[in-house]
mmCIF file with all atom_site columns, C-alpha atoms in Angstrom:
data_model
loop_
_atom_site.group_PDB
_atom_site.id
_atom_site.type_symbol
_atom_site.label_atom_id
_atom_site.label_alt_id
_atom_site.label_comp_id
_atom_site.label_asym_id
_atom_site.label_entity_id
_atom_site.label_seq_id
_atom_site.pdbx_PDB_ins_code
_atom_site.Cartn_x
_atom_site.Cartn_y
_atom_site.Cartn_z
_atom_site.occupancy
_atom_site.B_iso_or_equiv
_atom_site.pdbx_formal_charge
_atom_site.auth_seq_id
_atom_site.auth_comp_id
_atom_site.auth_asym_id
_atom_site.auth_atom_id
_atom_site.pdbx_PDB_model_num
ATOM 1  C CA . MET A 1 1  ? -35.968 8.418   -41.129 1.00 75.00 ? 1  MET A CA 1
ATOM 2  C CA . ALA A 1 2  ? -36.120 4.276   -39.951 1.00 68.00 ? 2  ALA A CA 1
ATOM 3  C CA . ALA A 1 3  ? -32.424 4.629   -38.749 1.00 73.00 ? 3  ALA A CA 1
ATOM 4  C CA . ASP A 1 4  ? -32.798 8.069   -37.513 1.00 69.00 ? 4  ASP A CA 1
ATOM 5  C CA . VAL A 1 5  ? -36.217 6.516   -35.201 1.00 67.00 ? 5  VAL A CA 1
ATOM 6  C CA . ALA A 1 6  ? -33.174 3.395   -34.399 1.00 70.00 ? 6  ALA A CA 1
ATOM 7  C CA . ASP A 1 7  ? -30.469 5.480   -33.255 1.00 72.00 ? 7  ASP A CA 1
ATOM 8  C CA . LYS A 1 8  ? -32.844 7.810   -31.041 1.00 76.00 ? 8  LYS A CA 1
ATOM 9  C CA . GLY A 1 9  ? -34.149 4.952   -29.641 1.00 75.00 ? 9  GLY A CA 1
ATOM 10 C CA . ASN A 1 10 ? -30.188 3.871   -28.732 1.00 75.00 ? 10 ASN A CA 1
ATOM 11 C CA . THR A 1 11 ? -29.840 7.152   -26.903 1.00 77.00 ? 11 THR A CA 1
ATOM 12 C CA . MET A 1 12 ? -32.573 6.591   -24.912 1.00 78.00 ? 12 MET A CA 1
ATOM 13 C CA . ARG A 1 13 ? -32.031 3.812   -23.982 1.00 78.00 ? 13 ARG A CA 1
ATOM 14 C CA . ASN A 1 14 ? -28.139 4.468   -23.124 1.00 75.00 ? 14 ASN A CA 1
ATOM 15 C CA . ARG A 1 15 ? -29.423 7.270   -21.275 1.00 76.00 ? 15 ARG A CA 1
ATOM 16 C CA . LEU A 1 16 ? -32.139 5.297   -19.401 1.00 80.00 ? 16 LEU A CA 1
ATOM 17 C CA . ILE A 1 17 ? -29.354 2.799   -17.877 1.00 83.00 ? 17 ILE A CA 1
ATOM 18 C CA . GLY A 1 18 ? -27.536 5.781   -17.007 1.00 82.00 ? 18 GLY A CA 1
ATOM 19 C CA . GLY A 1 19 ? -30.043 7.071   -14.690 1.00 84.00 ? 19 GLY A CA 1
ATOM 20 C CA . ASP A 1 20 ? -30.810 3.722   -13.169 1.00 87.00 ? 20 ASP A CA 1
ATOM 21 C CA . VAL A 1 21 ? -27.030 3.120   -12.228 1.00 89.00 ? 21 VAL A CA 1
ATOM 22 C CA . ALA A 1 22 ? -27.174 6.931   -11.152 1.00 89.00 ? 22 ALA A CA 1
ATOM 23 C CA . LEU A 1 23 ? -30.292 6.580   -8.779  1.00 91.00 ? 23 LEU A CA 1
ATOM 24 C CA . LEU A 1 24 ? -28.733 3.051   -8.258  1.00 93.00 ? 24 LEU A CA 1
ATOM 25 C CA . THR A 1 25 ? -25.774 4.472   -6.457  1.00 95.00 ? 25 THR A CA 1
ATOM 26 C CA . THR A 1 26 ? -26.952 7.261   -5.002  1.00 95.00 ? 26 THR A CA 1
ATOM 27 C CA . VAL A 1 27 ? -29.837 5.029   -3.029  1.00 95.00 ? 27 VAL A CA 1
ATOM 28 C CA . LEU A 1 28 ? -26.889 2.759   -1.949  1.00 96.00 ? 28 LEU A CA 1
ATOM 29 C CA . LEU A 1 29 ? -24.797 5.533   -1.029  1.00 97.00 ? 29 LEU A CA 1
ATOM 30 C CA . ALA A 1 30 ? -27.875 6.875   1.318   1.00 96.00 ? 30 ALA A CA 1
ATOM 31 C CA . GLY A 1 31 ? -28.340 3.387   3.098   1.00 96.00 ? 31 GLY A CA 1
ATOM 32 C CA . VAL A 1 32 ? -24.766 3.294   3.519   1.00 97.00 ? 32 VAL A CA 1
ATOM 33 C CA . LEU A 1 33 ? -25.104 6.877   5.293   1.00 97.00 ? 33 LEU A CA 1
ATOM 34 C CA . ALA A 1 34 ? -28.324 5.784   7.268   1.00 97.00 ? 34 ALA A CA 1
ATOM 35 C CA . VAL A 1 35 ? -26.503 2.961   9.011   1.00 97.00 ? 35 VAL A CA 1
ATOM 36 C CA . ILE A 1 36 ? -23.228 4.701   9.996   1.00 97.00 ? 36 ILE A CA 1
ATOM 37 C CA . ILE A 1 37 ? -25.235 7.407   11.557  1.00 97.00 ? 37 ILE A CA 1
ATOM 38 C CA . TYR A 1 38 ? -26.873 5.154   13.168  1.00 97.00 ? 38 TYR A CA 1
ATOM 39 C CA . GLN A 1 39 ? -24.236 3.070   15.008  1.00 97.00 ? 39 GLN A CA 1
ATOM 40 C CA . ASP A 1 40 ? -22.401 6.455   15.094  1.00 96.00 ? 40 ASP A CA 1
ATOM 41 C CA . ARG A 1 41 ? -25.612 8.114   16.943  1.00 96.00 ? 41 ARG A CA 1
ATOM 42 C CA . THR A 1 42 ? -25.891 4.757   19.151  1.00 95.00 ? 42 THR A CA 1
ATOM 43 C CA . ASP A 1 43 ? -22.035 4.873   19.984  1.00 95.00 ? 43 ASP A CA 1
ATOM 44 C CA . ALA A 1 44 ? -22.904 8.250   21.484  1.00 94.00 ? 44 ALA A CA 1
ATOM 45 C CA . LYS A 1 45 ? -25.635 7.311   23.315  1.00 95.00 ? 45 LYS A CA 1
ATOM 46 C CA . ASP A 1 46 ? -24.044 3.951   24.991  1.00 94.00 ? 46 ASP A CA 1
ATOM 47 C CA . PHE A 1 47 ? -20.677 6.527   25.997  1.00 94.00 ? 47 PHE A CA 1
ATOM 48 C CA . ILE A 1 48 ? -22.894 9.860   27.383  1.00 94.00 ? 48 ILE A CA 1
ATOM 49 C CA . LYS A 1 49 ? -24.828 7.007   29.638  1.00 92.00 ? 49 LYS A CA 1
ATOM 50 C CA . THR A 1 50 ? -20.714 5.880   30.688  1.00 91.00 ? 50 THR A CA 1
ATOM 51 C CA . GLU A 1 51 ? -19.868 9.062   30.926  1.00 89.00 ? 51 GLU A CA 1
ATOM 52 C CA . LYS A 1 52 ? -23.187 9.766   33.211  1.00 86.00 ? 52 LYS A CA 1
ATOM 53 C CA . SER A 1 53 ? -22.498 6.876   35.599  1.00 83.00 ? 53 SER A CA 1
ATOM 54 C CA . LEU A 1 54 ? -18.756 7.414   35.669  1.00 81.00 ? 54 LEU A CA 1
ATOM 55 C CA . LYS A 1 55 ? -19.993 10.642  37.030  1.00 78.00 ? 55 LYS A CA 1
ATOM 56 C CA . SER A 1 56 ? -22.743 9.561   39.251  1.00 73.00 ? 56 SER A CA 1
ATOM 57 C CA . VAL A 1 57 ? -19.924 7.277   41.024  1.00 69.00 ? 57 VAL A CA 1
ATOM 58 C CA . SER A 1 58 ? -17.048 9.589   41.207  1.00 68.00 ? 58 SER A CA 1
ATOM 59 C CA . ARG A 1 59 ? -19.533 11.691  43.240  1.00 66.00 ? 59 ARG A CA 1
ATOM 60 C CA . ILE A 1 60 ? -20.032 9.265   45.832  1.00 62.00 ? 60 ILE A CA 1
ATOM 61 C CA . GLN A 1 61 ? -17.204 10.027  48.227  1.00 65.00 ? 61 GLN A CA 1
ATOM 62 C CA . ASN A 1 62 ? -15.528 8.176   51.250  1.00 66.00 ? 62 ASN A CA 1
ATOM 63 C CA . VAL A 1 63 ? -16.421 4.714   49.359  1.00 66.00 ? 63 VAL A CA 1
ATOM 64 C CA . ARG A 1 64 ? -14.206 1.731   49.434  1.00 70.00 ? 64 ARG A CA 1
ATOM 65 C CA . GLY A 1 65 ? -15.405 -1.378  47.043  1.00 70.00 ? 65 GLY A CA 1
ATOM 66 C CA . GLY A 1 66 ? -13.617 -4.375  46.101  1.00 73.00 ? 66 GLY A CA 1
ATOM 67 C CA . PRO A 1 67 ? -13.233 -8.259  45.981  1.00 73.00 ? 67 PRO A CA 1
ATOM 68 C CA . ILE A 1 68 ? -13.983 -10.597 49.224  1.00 75.00 ? 68 ILE A CA 1
ATOM 69 C CA . LEU A 1 69 ? -12.460 -14.116 48.822  1.00 73.00 ? 69 LEU A CA 1
ATOM 70 C CA . SER A 1 70 ? -12.827 -16.383 51.956  1.00 73.00 ? 70 SER A CA 1
ATOM 71 C CA . ARG A 1 71 ? -13.569 -19.584 52.729  1.00 75.00 ? 71 ARG A CA 1
ATOM 72 C CA . GLY A 1 72 ? -17.046 -19.357 53.241  1.00 74.00 ? 72 GLY A CA 1
ATOM 73 C CA . MET A 1 73 ? -17.693 -16.032 50.928  1.00 72.00 ? 73 MET A CA 1
ATOM 74 C CA . GLN A 1 74 ? -17.333 -15.256 48.103  1.00 72.00 ? 74 GLN A CA 1
ATOM 75 C CA . GLY A 1 75 ? -18.243 -11.499 46.106  1.00 76.00 ? 75 GLY A CA 1
ATOM 76 C CA . PHE A 1 76 ? -18.170 -7.870  46.256  1.00 73.00 ? 76 PHE A CA 1
ATOM 77 C CA . GLY A 1 77 ? -17.909 -5.724  49.196  1.00 73.00 ? 77 GLY A CA 1
ATOM 78 C CA . PHE A 1 78 ? -18.410 -2.251  50.064  1.00 68.00 ? 78 PHE A CA 1
ATOM 79 C CA . GLY A 1 79 ? -17.041 0.245   53.180  1.00 71.00 ? 79 GLY A CA 1
ATOM 80 C CA . PHE A 1 80 ? -17.745 3.622   54.193  1.00 64.00 ? 80 PHE A CA 1
ATOM 81 C CA . ASN A 1 81 ? -16.131 6.506   55.697  1.00 62.00 ? 81 ASN A CA 1
ATOM 82 C CA . PHE A 1 82 ? -18.162 8.525   57.839  1.00 55.00 ? 82 PHE A CA 1
#
């Protein structure tokens, strides 16, 4: 009878360790998935923001821009055609 109890205890311990490993693996994979989803959503939001700004700039017609380099001034200038 004592051998049977010890055998059952050994079996339960092995199942407990296996369950803990499975739970830890699931939690770890869920965390990695959450990080991947967060990064993907952040990249998508940045992409959409960039595309919107490029679209708004492309709507402005007859606008020129370029660097200004002279002895007295440096910077960026805009020109408009009416």
